[in-house]
Amino acid sequence: MKYTQCSPCTLVVAIVYLQRLKDREASGPSAAGAGCQPLRLTSFNIQRMFLTAMMIAHKFLDEPVCSNKQWSLVGDLTVKEMNSLELHMLWTLQFDCNVSRAEYDACQAALGALDASLPEHRAPALVLQPRGPCTTSSIANSAPVPASASAFAS
């Protein structure tokens, strides 16, 4: 998110895309799309799949959009590999990039439950609860200012 200026919504939508990949994998090869091998999420490819899902979600949700070259630099991949991963994931998702509010809220709730189950000595939690449409500005406006940061505001 640091190098690509993604909104927090992008993270949630990317996780929804990864869940769809897992669901399609469980459904068998016919769910992968025409002429496309299903993408399998493994410990060996999860970084690439997550980066690709983030890139697709960013292109779908955010403006301005980073180029595939910039995404490939973030993931230490070649542009050719990044392009290939994007196309393969889009075919596997059958170009269905829309995420319903119910899907988004369910994923956000699951992330919140996971966050709550982590030990207390972790880094501060990322606020992912916008107060309206999911846009970069609504996320920025909805996040509370930590007490430690308010000392620097004056």
PDB file of C-alpha atoms in Angstrom:
ATOM      1  CA  MET A   1       0.000   0.000   0.000  1.00  0.00           C
ATOM      2  CA  LYS A   2       2.962   2.274   0.651  1.00  0.00           C
ATOM      3  CA  TYR A   3       4.366   2.140  -2.884  1.00  0.00           C
ATOM      4  CA  THR A   4       1.106   1.976  -4.829  1.00  0.00           C
ATOM      5  CA  GLN A   5      -1.153   4.411  -2.916  1.00  0.00           C
ATOM      6  CA  CYS A   6      -3.895   1.780  -2.584  1.00  0.00           C
ATOM      7  CA  SER A   7      -6.914   2.494  -0.434  1.00  0.00           C
ATOM      8  CA  PRO A   8      -7.684   0.124   2.471  1.00  0.00           C
ATOM      9  CA  CYS A   9     -10.751  -0.996   0.493  1.00  0.00           C
ATOM     10  CA  THR A  10      -8.362  -2.442  -2.085  1.00  0.00           C
ATOM     11  CA  LEU A  11      -6.966  -4.831   0.509  1.00  0.00           C
ATOM     12  CA  VAL A  12     -10.408  -6.153   1.425  1.00  0.00           C
ATOM     13  CA  VAL A  13     -11.455  -6.551  -2.223  1.00  0.00           C
ATOM     14  CA  ALA A  14      -8.185  -8.349  -3.032  1.00  0.00           C
ATOM     15  CA  ILE A  15      -8.897 -10.849  -0.259  1.00  0.00           C
ATOM     16  CA  VAL A  16     -12.399 -11.382  -1.695  1.00  0.00           C
ATOM     17  CA  TYR A  17     -10.777 -12.156  -5.072  1.00  0.00           C
ATOM     18  CA  LEU A  18      -8.436 -14.686  -3.434  1.00  0.00           C
ATOM     19  CA  GLN A  19     -11.414 -16.330  -1.727  1.00  0.00           C
ATOM     20  CA  ARG A  20     -13.157 -16.570  -5.098  1.00  0.00           C
ATOM     21  CA  LEU A  21     -10.042 -18.273  -6.509  1.00  0.00           C
ATOM     22  CA  LYS A  22     -10.138 -20.822  -3.688  1.00  0.00           C
ATOM     23  CA  ASP A  23     -13.860 -21.385  -4.237  1.00  0.00           C
ATOM     24  CA  ARG A  24     -13.350 -21.911  -7.974  1.00  0.00           C
ATOM     25  CA  GLU A  25     -10.432 -24.255  -7.287  1.00  0.00           C
ATOM     26  CA  ALA A  26     -12.719 -26.358  -5.099  1.00  0.00           C
ATOM     27  CA  SER A  27     -15.378 -26.365  -7.843  1.00  0.00           C
ATOM     28  CA  GLY A  28     -13.034 -27.966 -10.354  1.00  0.00           C
ATOM     29  CA  PRO A  29     -11.463 -27.028 -13.688  1.00  0.00           C
ATOM     30  CA  SER A  30     -14.729 -26.048 -15.382  1.00  0.00           C
ATOM     31  CA  ALA A  31     -15.087 -23.072 -12.999  1.00  0.00           C
ATOM     32  CA  ALA A  32     -11.752 -21.579 -14.069  1.00  0.00           C
ATOM     33  CA  GLY A  33     -12.944 -19.998 -17.284  1.00  0.00           C
ATOM     34  CA  ALA A  34     -12.643 -20.901 -20.927  1.00  0.00           C
ATOM     35  CA  GLY A  35      -9.334 -22.511 -21.828  1.00  0.00           C
ATOM     36  CA  CYS A  36      -7.793 -21.611 -18.479  1.00  0.00           C
ATOM     37  CA  GLN A  37      -6.165 -23.852 -15.912  1.00  0.00           C
ATOM     38  CA  PRO A  38      -7.463 -23.068 -12.409  1.00  0.00           C
ATOM     39  CA  LEU A  39      -5.111 -21.060 -10.232  1.00  0.00           C
ATOM     40  CA  ARG A  40      -4.146 -22.921  -7.091  1.00  0.00           C
ATOM     41  CA  LEU A  41      -3.203 -20.932  -4.017  1.00  0.00           C
ATOM     42  CA  THR A  42      -0.166 -22.479  -2.362  1.00  0.00           C
ATOM     43  CA  SER A  43       2.495 -21.355   0.075  1.00  0.00           C
ATOM     44  CA  PHE A  44       4.808 -21.028  -2.936  1.00  0.00           C
ATOM     45  CA  ASN A  45       2.623 -18.632  -4.947  1.00  0.00           C
ATOM     46  CA  ILE A  46       0.512 -16.760  -2.382  1.00  0.00           C
ATOM     47  CA  GLN A  47       2.731 -13.663  -2.559  1.00  0.00           C
ATOM     48  CA  ARG A  48       2.328 -13.461  -6.336  1.00  0.00           C
ATOM     49  CA  MET A  49      -1.392 -14.188  -6.187  1.00  0.00           C
ATOM     50  CA  PHE A  50      -1.934 -11.574  -3.459  1.00  0.00           C
ATOM     51  CA  LEU A  51       0.056  -8.970  -5.402  1.00  0.00           C
ATOM     52  CA  THR A  52      -1.966  -9.727  -8.530  1.00  0.00           C
ATOM     53  CA  ALA A  53      -5.265  -9.541  -6.630  1.00  0.00           C
ATOM     54  CA  MET A  54      -4.179  -6.198  -5.123  1.00  0.00           C
ATOM     55  CA  MET A  55      -3.289  -4.892  -8.586  1.00  0.00           C
ATOM     56  CA  ILE A  56      -6.638  -5.913 -10.076  1.00  0.00           C
ATOM     57  CA  ALA A  57      -8.580  -4.489  -7.117  1.00  0.00           C
ATOM     58  CA  HIS A  58      -6.564  -1.261  -7.338  1.00  0.00           C
ATOM     59  CA  LYS A  59      -7.321  -0.918 -11.045  1.00  0.00           C
ATOM     60  CA  PHE A  60     -10.998  -1.593 -10.392  1.00  0.00           C
ATOM     61  CA  LEU A  61     -11.405   0.771  -7.403  1.00  0.00           C
ATOM     62  CA  ASP A  62      -8.778   3.486  -7.262  1.00  0.00           C
ATOM     63  CA  GLU A  63      -7.655   6.475  -9.278  1.00  0.00           C
ATOM     64  CA  PRO A  64      -4.947   7.090 -10.387  1.00  0.00           C
ATOM     65  CA  VAL A  65      -3.897   3.577 -11.289  1.00  0.00           C
ATOM     66  CA  CYS A  66      -0.299   2.361 -11.043  1.00  0.00           C
ATOM     67  CA  SER A  67       1.174   0.715 -14.108  1.00  0.00           C
ATOM     68  CA  ASN A  68       1.938  -2.985 -14.314  1.00  0.00           C
ATOM     69  CA  LYS A  69       5.602  -1.984 -14.416  1.00  0.00           C
ATOM     70  CA  GLN A  70       5.300  -0.362 -10.993  1.00  0.00           C
ATOM     71  CA  TRP A  71       3.460  -3.394  -9.609  1.00  0.00           C
ATOM     72  CA  SER A  72       6.154  -5.696 -11.015  1.00  0.00           C
ATOM     73  CA  LEU A  73       8.812  -3.615  -9.234  1.00  0.00           C
ATOM     74  CA  VAL A  74       6.894  -3.900  -5.945  1.00  0.00           C
ATOM     75  CA  GLY A  75       6.723  -7.686  -6.310  1.00  0.00           C
ATOM     76  CA  ASP A  76      10.206  -8.135  -7.807  1.00  0.00           C
ATOM     77  CA  LEU A  77       8.713  -9.706 -10.931  1.00  0.00           C
ATOM     78  CA  THR A  78       9.189  -9.056 -14.612  1.00  0.00           C
ATOM     79  CA  VAL A  79       6.521  -7.007 -16.360  1.00  0.00           C
ATOM     80  CA  LYS A  80       5.841 -10.001 -18.624  1.00  0.00           C
ATOM     81  CA  GLU A  81       5.154 -12.223 -15.593  1.00  0.00           C
ATOM     82  CA  MET A  82       2.951  -9.544 -13.976  1.00  0.00           C
ATOM     83  CA  ASN A  83       0.932  -9.212 -17.190  1.00  0.00           C
ATOM     84  CA  SER A  84       0.569 -12.974 -17.437  1.00  0.00           C
ATOM     85  CA  LEU A  85      -0.549 -13.312 -13.804  1.00  0.00           C
ATOM     86  CA  GLU A  86      -3.102 -10.533 -14.241  1.00  0.00           C
ATOM     87  CA  LEU A  87      -4.601 -12.057 -17.359  1.00  0.00           C
ATOM     88  CA  HIS A  88      -4.693 -15.550 -15.874  1.00  0.00           C
ATOM     89  CA  MET A  89      -6.361 -14.323 -12.668  1.00  0.00           C
ATOM     90  CA  LEU A  90      -8.927 -12.286 -14.608  1.00  0.00           C
ATOM     91  CA  TRP A  91      -9.832 -15.326 -16.745  1.00  0.00           C
ATOM     92  CA  THR A  92     -10.082 -17.497 -13.631  1.00  0.00           C
ATOM     93  CA  LEU A  93     -12.335 -14.895 -11.995  1.00  0.00           C
ATOM     94  CA  GLN A  94     -14.246 -14.796 -15.304  1.00  0.00           C
ATOM     95  CA  PHE A  95     -13.621 -11.027 -15.307  1.00  0.00           C
ATOM     96  CA  ASP A  96     -16.046 -10.690 -12.379  1.00  0.00           C
ATOM     97  CA  CYS A  97     -14.387  -7.885 -10.397  1.00  0.00           C
ATOM     98  CA  ASN A  98     -17.563  -6.578  -8.785  1.00  0.00           C
ATOM     99  CA  VAL A  99     -17.809  -7.179  -5.047  1.00  0.00           C
ATOM    100  CA  SER A 100     -21.196  -6.893  -3.382  1.00  0.00           C
ATOM    101  CA  ARG A 101     -21.590  -4.960  -0.160  1.00  0.00           C
ATOM    102  CA  ALA A 102     -22.449  -8.236   1.614  1.00  0.00           C
ATOM    103  CA  GLU A 103     -19.219  -9.886   0.389  1.00  0.00           C
ATOM    104  CA  TYR A 104     -17.192  -6.836   1.380  1.00  0.00           C
ATOM    105  CA  ASP A 105     -18.767  -6.634   4.849  1.00  0.00           C
ATOM    106  CA  ALA A 106     -18.286 -10.377   5.464  1.00  0.00           C
ATOM    107  CA  CYS A 107     -14.604 -10.178   4.522  1.00  0.00           C
ATOM    108  CA  GLN A 108     -14.118  -7.053   6.632  1.00  0.00           C
ATOM    109  CA  ALA A 109     -15.777  -8.769   9.616  1.00  0.00           C
ATOM    110  CA  ALA A 110     -13.529 -11.824   9.188  1.00  0.00           C
ATOM    111  CA  LEU A 111     -10.460  -9.569   9.120  1.00  0.00           C
ATOM    112  CA  GLY A 112     -11.707  -7.777  12.242  1.00  0.00           C
ATOM    113  CA  ALA A 113     -12.189 -11.093  14.045  1.00  0.00           C
ATOM    114  CA  LEU A 114      -8.696 -12.181  13.019  1.00  0.00           C
ATOM    115  CA  ASP A 115      -7.270  -8.874  14.231  1.00  0.00           C
ATOM    116  CA  ALA A 116      -9.065  -9.232  17.573  1.00  0.00           C
ATOM    117  CA  SER A 117      -7.595 -12.715  18.050  1.00  0.00           C
ATOM    118  CA  LEU A 118      -3.993 -11.500  17.719  1.00  0.00           C
ATOM    119  CA  PRO A 119      -1.860 -10.804  20.814  1.00  0.00           C
ATOM    120  CA  GLU A 120      -1.966  -7.293  22.264  1.00  0.00           C
ATOM    121  CA  HIS A 121       1.710  -6.494  21.580  1.00  0.00           C
ATOM    122  CA  ARG A 122       1.185  -6.202  17.823  1.00  0.00           C
ATOM    123  CA  ALA A 123       1.319  -3.019  15.757  1.00  0.00           C
ATOM    124  CA  PRO A 124      -1.735  -0.691  15.805  1.00  0.00           C
ATOM    125  CA  ALA A 125      -4.670  -1.978  13.775  1.00  0.00           C
ATOM    126  CA  LEU A 126      -5.510  -0.547  10.373  1.00  0.00           C
ATOM    127  CA  VAL A 127      -8.945   1.068  10.402  1.00  0.00           C
ATOM    128  CA  LEU A 128     -11.013  -0.410   7.566  1.00  0.00           C
ATOM    129  CA  GLN A 129     -14.456   0.974   8.350  1.00  0.00           C
ATOM    130  CA  PRO A 130     -15.517   3.755   5.969  1.00  0.00           C
ATOM    131  CA  ARG A 131     -18.619   5.823   6.737  1.00  0.00           C
ATOM    132  CA  GLY A 132     -20.173   5.700   3.306  1.00  0.00           C
ATOM    133  CA  PRO A 133     -19.039   4.687  -0.164  1.00  0.00           C
ATOM    134  CA  CYS A 134     -15.668   3.006  -0.225  1.00  0.00           C
ATOM    135  CA  THR A 135     -13.342   5.665  -1.561  1.00  0.00           C
ATOM    136  CA  THR A 136      -9.861   6.773  -0.640  1.00  0.00           C
ATOM    137  CA  SER A 137     -11.115  10.074   0.775  1.00  0.00           C
ATOM    138  CA  SER A 138     -13.881   8.454   2.842  1.00  0.00           C
ATOM    139  CA  ILE A 139     -11.371   6.049   4.378  1.00  0.00           C
ATOM    140  CA  ALA A 140      -8.972   8.871   5.200  1.00  0.00           C
ATOM    141  CA  ASN A 141     -11.748  10.895   6.808  1.00  0.00           C
ATOM    142  CA  SER A 142     -13.125   8.008   8.871  1.00  0.00           C
ATOM    143  CA  ALA A 143      -9.912   6.946  10.603  1.00  0.00           C
ATOM    144  CA  PRO A 144      -9.571   8.340  14.133  1.00  0.00           C
ATOM    145  CA  VAL A 145      -6.399  10.262  14.894  1.00  0.00           C
ATOM    146  CA  PRO A 146      -4.294   8.394  17.477  1.00  0.00           C
ATOM    147  CA  ALA A 147      -3.544  10.313  20.671  1.00  0.00           C
ATOM    148  CA  SER A 148       0.195  10.152  19.943  1.00  0.00           C
ATOM    149  CA  ALA A 149      -0.321  11.811  16.545  1.00  0.00           C
ATOM    150  CA  SER A 150      -2.419  14.693  17.877  1.00  0.00           C
ATOM    151  CA  ALA A 151       0.640  16.105  19.662  1.00  0.00           C
ATOM    152  CA  PHE A 152       2.233  16.692  16.251  1.00  0.00           C
ATOM    153  CA  ALA A 153      -0.832  18.389  14.809  1.00  0.00           C
ATOM    154  CA  SER A 154      -0.270  21.712  16.634  1.00  0.00           C
TER     155      SER A 154
END
